Amino acid sequence: MKILPFKGLKTGVLAILVILIVSAMLLVDIVMIKIAEADLLSAKVREGFLLLSLISGSIKGNAYERDSSKSMELIEKELHSSGFTTVLLRASDTDDEKIIGKWGSALQEARHDGLKAVSTKSVAQRFYGTRWGVVWFSPERLIMSSPISSPALKWGSVTIGCDLGETYEALRARQITFLLFLTLYAAFLVLAGMYLFSRVVVAPVRKLLSMASGIEDLRTQDPEGGAPANEIDRLFAAVSGILSRLEENKARLRGHIASLERANKEIERARDEMVRSEKLASAGRLAAGFAHEIGNPLGIVAGYFELLKTGNLTESERLDLLDRAGAEIGRMGRVIRQMLNIARPSPPTREVIKAHEIINETIEFLAGQPWLSGIEIKTSLEARTDNVLGDPGQLREVLLNIIMNAADAMERKGTLNVRTWQEESNLNIEISDTGPGIPEAILSEVFEPFFTTKDPGKGTGLGLWVCYRIITSMGGSIAATASPEGGASIKIRLVLMPGQGATKDENDARNSRIGPESRHKRYRPEPV
């Protein structure tokens, strides 16, 4: 939580020092001015007592009459020398009075104080009015009254007054010098305090920051040694210890990370080897069908060559046999390429592939396998678009593993259904069989590695796990459910390429070019 809006510690401390010291100096100024003001007012009161005594003594000693001009001149002379400005003389037996100076609104108060002095037979004093002093409001005027006790005299009381404005003006003039002194003293305190604070707090804190950011070597942080002298030293030692332990932990952590990286690489290699083994196992199962797919066209080509050797053929018949032989050789080439695509290792790629083409190629390749004899394969490729991002070889491997598992479950008899449909931006592929199905309790475990329901020695338990890895790497999902026809159903969901939500007219035009025979097929493998 920020107390002051300063980014740097030194700047914040400097600002706080300035605020505190200036506030303290202003408070000192106020206190000193008020004390000086009180002293000046006390001195003024003492001057008033002296002036009253002089006036009373002069009047008594000369026995002046009320209208004596000489008496008034003497009083005015003493008044001007004392700093007081007004005098009021009142008779003891009548209301006659003599006024010197301008009393203004304080005249009535002066008369009242004179009567009070006569009645109490003592000196009366008080401050009258309010005005701005030096730092706050102060009395405006000092009024003092004294009785004249000699019965031979006609004057009953004398009252003097003093306007305190000149006193305040003189005090304000002195305050300027006092403030200048306080300013210089405050500047000295700020600089000295900042220097000491920088040495005691700021420099160690910056050193701690350097340690925390790794700028300085931890081994060079305590050159003086010895026990910590204060809280900063103890904090310094504690942070140094923490950072040392952090360095040790970082070193151990780097070792653990390196060990984990090596372990991950080993796991990755082992996983790749398992996938490779599964592919080779699949290739081994396909070997018999592969021999059949190669053997049949090879025998046909050999027969064509025997006919060509006879030499009893017309030119058109000879060309026809050569065309047929070329077609059979092309068929063998396609079978060999398909087998290589399944068996050989290849780095995964990310490209736009047409799922329907991969499905048709895979089923066409498997149609001649002996373990598919007696199984009817039905396809219903109803998805409006089938462009997905992935590796064609990996998608082919997924289809191959699922179809092989389905064929094993049906034991060479039944129906295998391959269906596709589109849901918004997703392509759904469903492969279902009419086998015994998968128990509900283990549906969630079929994609775990080494999990299999086959008899020992008849399966590795890696086929569906490989399928799960491939589909999830393509950003899709795969799940096993119970088929409505009583068997098992594997559902694959892949994300279509952006912008593949084609309109109905575009899809109808595309489907018309493909033709119904490419979207709905029935494969009946020939028994071997």
Short mmCIF file of C-alpha atoms in Angstrom, two decimals, residues 45-428:
data_model
loop_
_atom_site.label_atom_id
_atom_site.label_comp_id
_atom_site.label_asym_id
_atom_site.label_seq_id
_atom_site.Cartn_x
_atom_site.Cartn_y
_atom_site.Cartn_z
CA VAL A 45 1.40 46.40 31.47
CA ARG A 46 4.44 47.19 33.58
CA GLU A 47 4.97 50.39 31.61
CA GLY A 48 1.33 51.25 32.26
CA PHE A 49 1.76 50.80 36.01
CA LEU A 50 4.80 53.07 35.91
CA LEU A 51 3.00 55.68 33.82
CA LEU A 52 -0.02 55.70 36.14
CA SER A 53 2.28 56.14 39.09
CA LEU A 54 4.08 59.05 37.41
CA ILE A 55 0.87 60.80 36.39
CA SER A 56 -0.68 60.37 39.83
CA GLY A 57 2.48 61.58 41.53
CA SER A 58 2.81 64.58 39.27
CA ILE A 59 -0.77 65.63 39.85
CA LYS A 60 -0.47 65.18 43.62
CA GLY A 61 2.88 66.94 43.89
CA ASN A 62 1.86 70.05 41.95
CA ALA A 63 -1.70 70.21 43.19
CA TYR A 64 -2.94 71.21 39.77
CA GLU A 65 -6.53 72.25 39.22
CA ARG A 66 -8.79 70.65 36.71
CA ASP A 67 -8.35 73.32 34.09
CA SER A 68 -4.65 73.79 34.60
CA SER A 69 -2.98 73.77 31.20
CA LYS A 70 0.33 73.14 32.78
CA SER A 71 -0.97 69.90 34.27
CA MET A 72 -2.20 68.74 30.86
CA GLU A 73 1.11 69.51 29.18
CA LEU A 74 2.95 67.50 31.78
CA ILE A 75 0.64 64.54 31.33
CA GLU A 76 1.01 64.63 27.52
CA LYS A 77 4.77 64.71 27.84
CA GLU A 78 4.84 61.66 30.07
CA LEU A 79 2.29 59.94 27.80
CA HIS A 80 4.36 60.31 24.64
CA SER A 81 7.52 59.08 26.33
CA SER A 82 5.83 55.86 27.48
CA GLY A 83 4.22 54.66 24.26
CA PHE A 84 0.63 55.04 25.50
CA THR A 85 -1.66 57.18 23.36
CA THR A 86 -4.72 58.18 25.43
CA VAL A 87 -5.51 59.54 28.91
CA LEU A 88 -8.83 60.09 30.65
CA LEU A 89 -9.08 62.19 33.82
CA ARG A 90 -12.35 62.09 35.75
CA ALA A 91 -13.45 64.25 38.65
CA SER A 92 -14.08 62.69 42.00
CA ASP A 93 -17.30 64.53 42.78
CA THR A 94 -18.76 65.42 39.37
CA ASP A 95 -18.84 63.98 35.87
CA ASP A 96 -16.21 66.38 34.61
CA GLU A 97 -13.46 64.72 32.61
CA LYS A 98 -10.42 65.59 30.58
CA ILE A 99 -9.55 63.53 27.48
CA ILE A 100 -6.15 63.36 25.83
CA GLY A 101 -5.82 61.38 22.56
CA LYS A 102 -8.46 59.48 20.61
CA TRP A 103 -10.26 56.79 22.58
CA GLY A 104 -12.76 55.94 19.87
CA SER A 105 -15.11 53.09 20.76
CA ALA A 106 -13.08 52.34 23.90
CA LEU A 107 -14.09 55.59 25.68
CA GLN A 108 -17.03 54.03 27.45
CA GLU A 109 -14.87 51.15 28.64
CA ALA A 110 -12.29 53.67 29.94
CA ARG A 111 -14.95 55.52 31.93
CA HIS A 112 -16.17 52.24 33.40
CA ASP A 113 -12.65 51.20 34.38
CA GLY A 114 -12.06 54.61 36.03
CA LEU A 115 -15.14 54.21 38.19
CA LYS A 116 -14.07 50.68 39.04
CA ALA A 117 -10.63 51.89 40.13
CA VAL A 118 -12.17 54.56 42.36
CA SER A 119 -14.60 52.10 43.92
CA THR A 120 -11.97 49.43 44.53
CA LYS A 121 -9.24 51.97 45.36
CA SER A 122 -6.82 49.87 43.28
CA VAL A 123 -5.36 49.82 39.80
CA ALA A 124 -7.68 48.19 37.22
CA GLN A 125 -6.39 46.78 33.96
CA ARG A 126 -7.86 44.82 31.05
CA PHE A 127 -7.50 44.18 27.33
CA TYR A 128 -10.21 45.50 25.05
CA GLY A 129 -11.32 44.37 21.57
CA THR A 130 -9.89 41.80 19.14
CA ARG A 131 -7.70 42.17 16.08
CA TRP A 132 -5.25 40.06 14.06
CA GLY A 133 -1.99 39.87 15.90
CA VAL A 134 1.02 38.05 14.45
CA VAL A 135 -0.09 34.45 14.00
CA TRP A 136 -3.61 34.60 15.47
CA PHE A 137 -6.21 36.96 16.92
CA SER A 138 -5.00 39.09 19.87
CA PRO A 139 -6.28 42.01 22.04
CA GLU A 140 -6.70 45.32 20.27
CA ARG A 141 -6.12 47.77 23.18
CA LEU A 142 -4.75 47.84 26.74
CA ILE A 143 -6.73 49.96 29.25
CA MET A 144 -5.42 50.71 32.79
CA SER A 145 -7.05 52.87 35.50
CA SER A 146 -5.79 54.14 38.88
CA PRO A 147 -7.51 56.20 41.59
CA ILE A 148 -5.98 59.46 42.81
CA SER A 149 -6.33 59.07 46.53
CA SER A 150 -5.37 62.59 47.78
CA PRO A 151 -8.46 64.38 49.13
CA ALA A 152 -7.00 67.77 48.23
CA LEU A 153 -7.15 67.04 44.55
CA LYS A 154 -10.24 67.36 42.40
CA TRP A 155 -9.31 64.52 40.02
CA GLY A 156 -10.82 61.17 41.11
CA SER A 157 -9.14 58.75 38.64
CA VAL A 158 -6.74 58.58 35.76
CA THR A 159 -7.16 56.07 32.90
CA ILE A 160 -4.59 55.41 30.19
CA GLY A 161 -4.94 53.43 26.97
CA CYS A 162 -2.58 51.91 24.45
CA ASP A 163 -3.26 50.68 20.88
CA LEU A 164 -1.37 47.36 20.56
CA GLY A 165 -1.13 47.47 16.75
CA GLU A 166 2.36 48.98 16.82
CA THR A 167 3.47 46.20 19.14
CA TYR A 168 2.23 43.57 16.71
CA GLU A 169 3.85 45.33 13.75
CA ALA A 170 7.21 45.34 15.49
CA LEU A 171 6.81 41.66 16.33
CA ARG A 172 5.96 40.80 12.71
CA ALA A 173 9.09 42.58 11.55
CA ARG A 174 11.15 40.45 13.90
CA GLN A 175 9.31 37.31 12.71
CA ILE A 176 10.80 37.62 9.21
CA THR A 177 14.31 37.33 10.63
CA PHE A 178 13.22 34.45 12.83
CA LEU A 179 11.64 32.61 9.86
CA LEU A 180 14.82 33.05 7.82
CA PHE A 181 16.82 31.48 10.63
CA LEU A 182 14.34 28.62 10.92
CA THR A 183 14.49 28.03 7.14
CA LEU A 184 18.26 27.73 7.19
CA TYR A 185 18.08 25.45 10.20
CA ALA A 186 15.42 23.27 8.54
CA ALA A 187 17.53 22.97 5.37
CA PHE A 188 20.49 21.87 7.46
CA LEU A 189 18.38 19.28 9.27
CA VAL A 190 16.96 17.93 5.98
CA LEU A 191 20.39 17.55 4.38
CA ALA A 192 21.94 16.01 7.48
CA GLY A 193 18.98 13.69 8.01
CA MET A 194 18.97 12.63 4.36
CA TYR A 195 22.68 11.89 4.45
CA LEU A 196 22.39 9.81 7.61
CA PHE A 197 19.24 8.01 6.40
CA SER A 198 20.91 7.19 3.09
CA ARG A 199 23.85 5.62 4.88
CA VAL A 200 21.79 3.75 7.44
CA VAL A 201 18.73 2.65 5.40
CA VAL A 202 18.78 3.49 1.67
CA ALA A 203 22.23 2.08 0.89
CA PRO A 204 21.56 -1.28 2.64
CA VAL A 205 18.15 -1.55 0.98
CA ARG A 206 19.68 -0.96 -2.45
CA LYS A 207 22.28 -3.59 -1.68
CA LEU A 208 19.51 -6.01 -0.73
CA LEU A 209 17.80 -5.27 -4.05
CA SER A 210 21.04 -5.97 -5.88
CA MET A 211 21.35 -9.27 -4.04
CA ALA A 212 17.74 -10.20 -4.78
CA SER A 213 18.14 -9.43 -8.48
CA GLY A 214 21.37 -11.42 -8.66
CA ILE A 215 23.55 -8.43 -9.55
CA GLU A 216 26.07 -9.01 -6.77
CA ASP A 217 27.75 -12.18 -5.65
CA LEU A 218 26.32 -13.48 -2.38
CA ARG A 219 29.78 -14.36 -1.15
CA THR A 220 30.83 -10.68 -1.12
CA GLN A 221 27.88 -9.32 0.87
CA ASP A 222 29.35 -9.33 4.40
CA PRO A 223 32.94 -8.08 4.10
CA GLU A 224 33.13 -6.82 7.71
CA GLY A 225 31.86 -9.99 9.33
CA GLY A 226 30.86 -10.16 12.98
CA ALA A 227 27.46 -10.17 14.63
CA PRO A 228 24.68 -7.93 13.21
CA ALA A 229 24.72 -4.50 14.90
CA ASN A 230 21.11 -3.45 14.26
CA GLU A 231 17.85 -4.44 12.56
CA ILE A 232 19.15 -3.52 9.10
CA ASP A 233 22.19 -5.74 9.56
CA ARG A 234 19.99 -8.59 10.79
CA LEU A 235 17.67 -8.12 7.81
CA PHE A 236 20.72 -8.07 5.55
CA ALA A 237 21.98 -11.33 7.02
CA ALA A 238 18.52 -12.95 6.82
CA VAL A 239 18.04 -12.00 3.16
CA SER A 240 21.55 -13.15 2.34
CA GLY A 241 20.80 -16.52 3.93
CA ILE A 242 17.50 -16.81 2.07
CA LEU A 243 19.15 -15.99 -1.25
CA SER A 244 21.92 -18.48 -0.58
CA ARG A 245 19.36 -21.20 0.07
CA LEU A 246 17.47 -20.13 -3.05
CA GLU A 247 20.65 -20.49 -5.09
CA GLU A 248 21.15 -23.98 -3.69
CA ASN A 249 17.53 -24.86 -4.41
CA LYS A 250 17.83 -23.46 -7.93
CA ALA A 251 20.88 -25.62 -8.55
CA ARG A 252 19.04 -28.71 -7.28
CA LEU A 253 15.97 -27.73 -9.32
CA ARG A 254 18.06 -27.39 -12.47
CA GLY A 255 19.40 -30.87 -11.82
CA HIS A 256 15.88 -32.24 -11.34
CA ILE A 257 14.67 -30.50 -14.50
CA ALA A 258 17.55 -31.94 -16.50
CA SER A 259 16.77 -35.38 -15.08
CA LEU A 260 13.08 -34.99 -15.94
CA GLU A 261 13.95 -33.88 -19.46
CA ARG A 262 16.09 -36.96 -19.92
CA ALA A 263 13.32 -39.13 -18.50
CA ASN A 264 10.76 -37.50 -20.80
CA LYS A 265 13.00 -38.14 -23.78
CA GLU A 266 13.36 -41.78 -22.72
CA ILE A 267 9.59 -42.05 -22.30
CA GLU A 268 9.08 -40.45 -25.71
CA ARG A 269 11.51 -42.89 -27.31
CA ALA A 270 9.86 -45.83 -25.56
CA ARG A 271 6.44 -44.62 -26.65
CA ASP A 272 7.64 -44.23 -30.23
CA GLU A 273 9.04 -47.74 -30.06
CA MET A 274 5.70 -49.06 -28.80
CA VAL A 275 3.89 -47.27 -31.61
CA ARG A 276 6.42 -48.66 -34.07
CA SER A 277 5.93 -52.15 -32.64
CA GLU A 278 2.17 -51.80 -32.97
CA LYS A 279 2.56 -50.72 -36.59
CA LEU A 280 4.83 -53.67 -37.30
CA ALA A 281 2.34 -55.99 -35.62
CA SER A 282 -0.39 -54.59 -37.84
CA ALA A 283 1.86 -54.98 -40.86
CA GLY A 284 2.49 -58.59 -39.88
CA ARG A 285 -1.23 -59.28 -39.76
CA LEU A 286 -1.58 -57.69 -43.18
CA ALA A 287 1.25 -59.74 -44.66
CA ALA A 288 -0.99 -62.64 -45.73
CA GLY A 289 -3.46 -60.35 -47.43
CA PHE A 290 -0.58 -58.45 -48.95
CA ALA A 291 0.78 -61.66 -50.47
CA HIS A 292 -2.69 -62.40 -51.85
CA GLU A 293 -3.02 -58.87 -53.27
CA ILE A 294 0.37 -59.17 -54.95
CA GLY A 295 0.12 -62.85 -55.91
CA ASN A 296 -3.13 -62.61 -57.89
CA PRO A 297 -2.09 -59.79 -60.26
CA LEU A 298 1.40 -61.28 -60.50
CA GLY A 299 -0.07 -64.60 -61.71
CA ILE A 300 -2.30 -62.74 -64.15
CA VAL A 301 0.68 -60.82 -65.58
CA ALA A 302 2.65 -64.07 -65.92
CA GLY A 303 -0.26 -65.60 -67.87
CA TYR A 304 -0.37 -62.57 -70.17
CA PHE A 305 3.35 -62.94 -70.87
CA GLU A 306 2.90 -66.64 -71.72
CA LEU A 307 0.24 -65.69 -74.25
CA LEU A 308 2.53 -63.06 -75.73
CA LYS A 309 5.28 -65.66 -76.19
CA THR A 310 3.13 -67.79 -78.50
CA GLY A 311 3.27 -65.16 -81.21
CA ASN A 312 -0.16 -66.19 -82.49
CA LEU A 313 -1.80 -62.91 -81.56
CA THR A 314 -2.86 -60.07 -83.71
CA GLU A 315 -1.47 -56.63 -83.09
CA SER A 316 -4.65 -55.43 -81.40
CA GLU A 317 -4.75 -58.51 -79.12
CA ARG A 318 -1.10 -58.04 -78.20
CA LEU A 319 -1.69 -54.38 -77.28
CA ASP A 320 -4.74 -55.34 -75.25
CA LEU A 321 -2.73 -57.89 -73.25
CA LEU A 322 -0.01 -55.31 -72.62
CA ASP A 323 -2.61 -52.80 -71.37
CA ARG A 324 -4.08 -55.41 -69.04
CA ALA A 325 -0.63 -56.37 -67.76
CA GLY A 326 0.14 -52.68 -67.12
CA ALA A 327 -3.12 -52.30 -65.17
CA GLU A 328 -2.27 -55.31 -62.98
CA ILE A 329 1.24 -53.97 -62.39
CA GLY A 330 -0.29 -50.61 -61.39
CA ARG A 331 -2.57 -52.47 -59.00
CA MET A 332 0.47 -54.15 -57.41
CA GLY A 333 2.19 -50.75 -57.13
CA ARG A 334 -0.79 -49.28 -55.30
CA VAL A 335 -0.87 -52.22 -52.88
CA ILE A 336 2.86 -51.90 -52.20
CA ARG A 337 2.55 -48.13 -51.58
CA GLN A 338 -0.35 -48.68 -49.22
CA MET A 339 1.62 -51.30 -47.34
CA LEU A 340 4.61 -48.98 -47.07
CA ASN A 341 2.42 -46.15 -45.81
CA ILE A 342 1.27 -48.42 -43.00
CA ALA A 343 4.56 -50.07 -42.07
CA ARG A 344 7.31 -47.47 -42.55
CA PRO A 345 8.02 -44.83 -39.89
CA SER A 346 7.54 -41.24 -40.98
CA PRO A 347 7.60 -37.93 -39.11
CA PRO A 348 4.09 -36.59 -38.50
CA THR A 349 2.96 -33.76 -40.72
CA ARG A 350 0.17 -31.20 -40.53
CA GLU A 351 -1.66 -30.74 -43.79
CA VAL A 352 -5.17 -30.49 -45.11
CA ILE A 353 -6.47 -33.99 -45.81
CA LYS A 354 -9.75 -35.33 -47.16
CA ALA A 355 -11.07 -37.81 -44.63
CA HIS A 356 -13.40 -39.54 -47.11
CA GLU A 357 -10.52 -40.35 -49.46
CA ILE A 358 -8.48 -41.82 -46.57
CA ILE A 359 -11.48 -43.93 -45.49
CA ASN A 360 -12.09 -45.28 -49.02
CA GLU A 361 -8.39 -46.03 -49.62
CA THR A 362 -8.05 -47.86 -46.30
CA ILE A 363 -11.17 -49.99 -46.81
CA GLU A 364 -10.20 -50.74 -50.40
CA PHE A 365 -6.76 -51.87 -49.24
CA LEU A 366 -8.20 -54.09 -46.48
CA ALA A 367 -10.92 -55.61 -48.65
CA GLY A 368 -8.64 -58.45 -49.74
CA GLN A 369 -7.40 -59.40 -46.28
CA PRO A 370 -8.22 -62.98 -45.26
CA TRP A 371 -9.31 -62.00 -41.73
CA LEU A 372 -12.02 -59.83 -43.32
CA SER A 373 -13.55 -62.73 -45.26
CA GLY A 374 -17.16 -63.12 -44.28
CA ILE A 375 -17.43 -59.53 -43.05
CA GLU A 376 -19.48 -57.05 -45.04
CA ILE A 377 -18.25 -53.47 -44.93
CA LYS A 378 -20.83 -50.72 -45.45
CA THR A 379 -19.93 -47.06 -45.82
CA SER A 380 -22.22 -44.06 -45.57
CA LEU A 381 -20.14 -40.91 -46.03
CA GLU A 382 -22.81 -38.23 -45.56
CA ALA A 383 -20.63 -35.37 -44.29
CA ARG A 384 -21.02 -32.30 -46.48
CA THR A 385 -17.30 -31.55 -46.24
CA ASP A 386 -14.38 -33.65 -45.02
CA ASN A 387 -11.33 -31.35 -45.02
CA VAL A 388 -9.45 -31.67 -41.71
CA LEU A 389 -5.95 -30.76 -40.56
CA GLY A 390 -3.69 -33.68 -39.70
CA ASP A 391 -1.36 -36.39 -40.94
CA PRO A 392 -2.88 -38.71 -43.59
CA GLY A 393 -0.69 -41.64 -42.54
CA GLN A 394 -1.74 -41.29 -38.90
CA LEU A 395 -5.44 -41.08 -39.78
CA ARG A 396 -5.01 -44.19 -41.95
CA GLU A 397 -3.35 -45.94 -38.98
CA VAL A 398 -6.30 -45.03 -36.73
CA LEU A 399 -8.82 -46.47 -39.19
CA LEU A 400 -6.71 -49.61 -39.66
CA ASN A 401 -6.45 -50.29 -35.90
CA ILE A 402 -10.17 -49.79 -35.30
CA ILE A 403 -11.19 -52.00 -38.25
CA MET A 404 -8.76 -54.74 -37.21
CA ASN A 405 -10.15 -54.72 -33.65
CA ALA A 406 -13.70 -54.89 -35.00
CA ALA A 407 -12.80 -57.81 -37.27
CA ASP A 408 -11.24 -59.68 -34.35
CA ALA A 409 -14.37 -59.08 -32.26
CA MET A 410 -16.73 -60.35 -35.01
CA GLU A 411 -14.55 -63.44 -35.73
CA ARG A 412 -14.84 -63.17 -39.55
CA LYS A 413 -18.61 -62.82 -39.68
CA GLY A 414 -20.88 -59.84 -39.38
CA THR A 415 -21.19 -56.32 -40.68
CA LEU A 416 -18.87 -53.36 -40.28
CA ASN A 417 -20.47 -49.91 -40.72
CA VAL A 418 -18.43 -46.79 -41.46
CA ARG A 419 -20.44 -43.58 -41.31
CA THR A 420 -19.62 -39.86 -41.42
CA TRP A 421 -21.74 -36.79 -40.78
CA GLN A 422 -21.21 -33.14 -40.02
CA GLU A 423 -22.19 -31.22 -36.88
CA GLU A 424 -21.54 -27.50 -37.32
CA SER A 425 -17.73 -27.21 -37.62
CA ASN A 426 -16.98 -30.84 -36.68
CA LEU A 427 -16.60 -34.00 -38.76
CA ASN A 428 -17.90 -37.15 -37.06
#
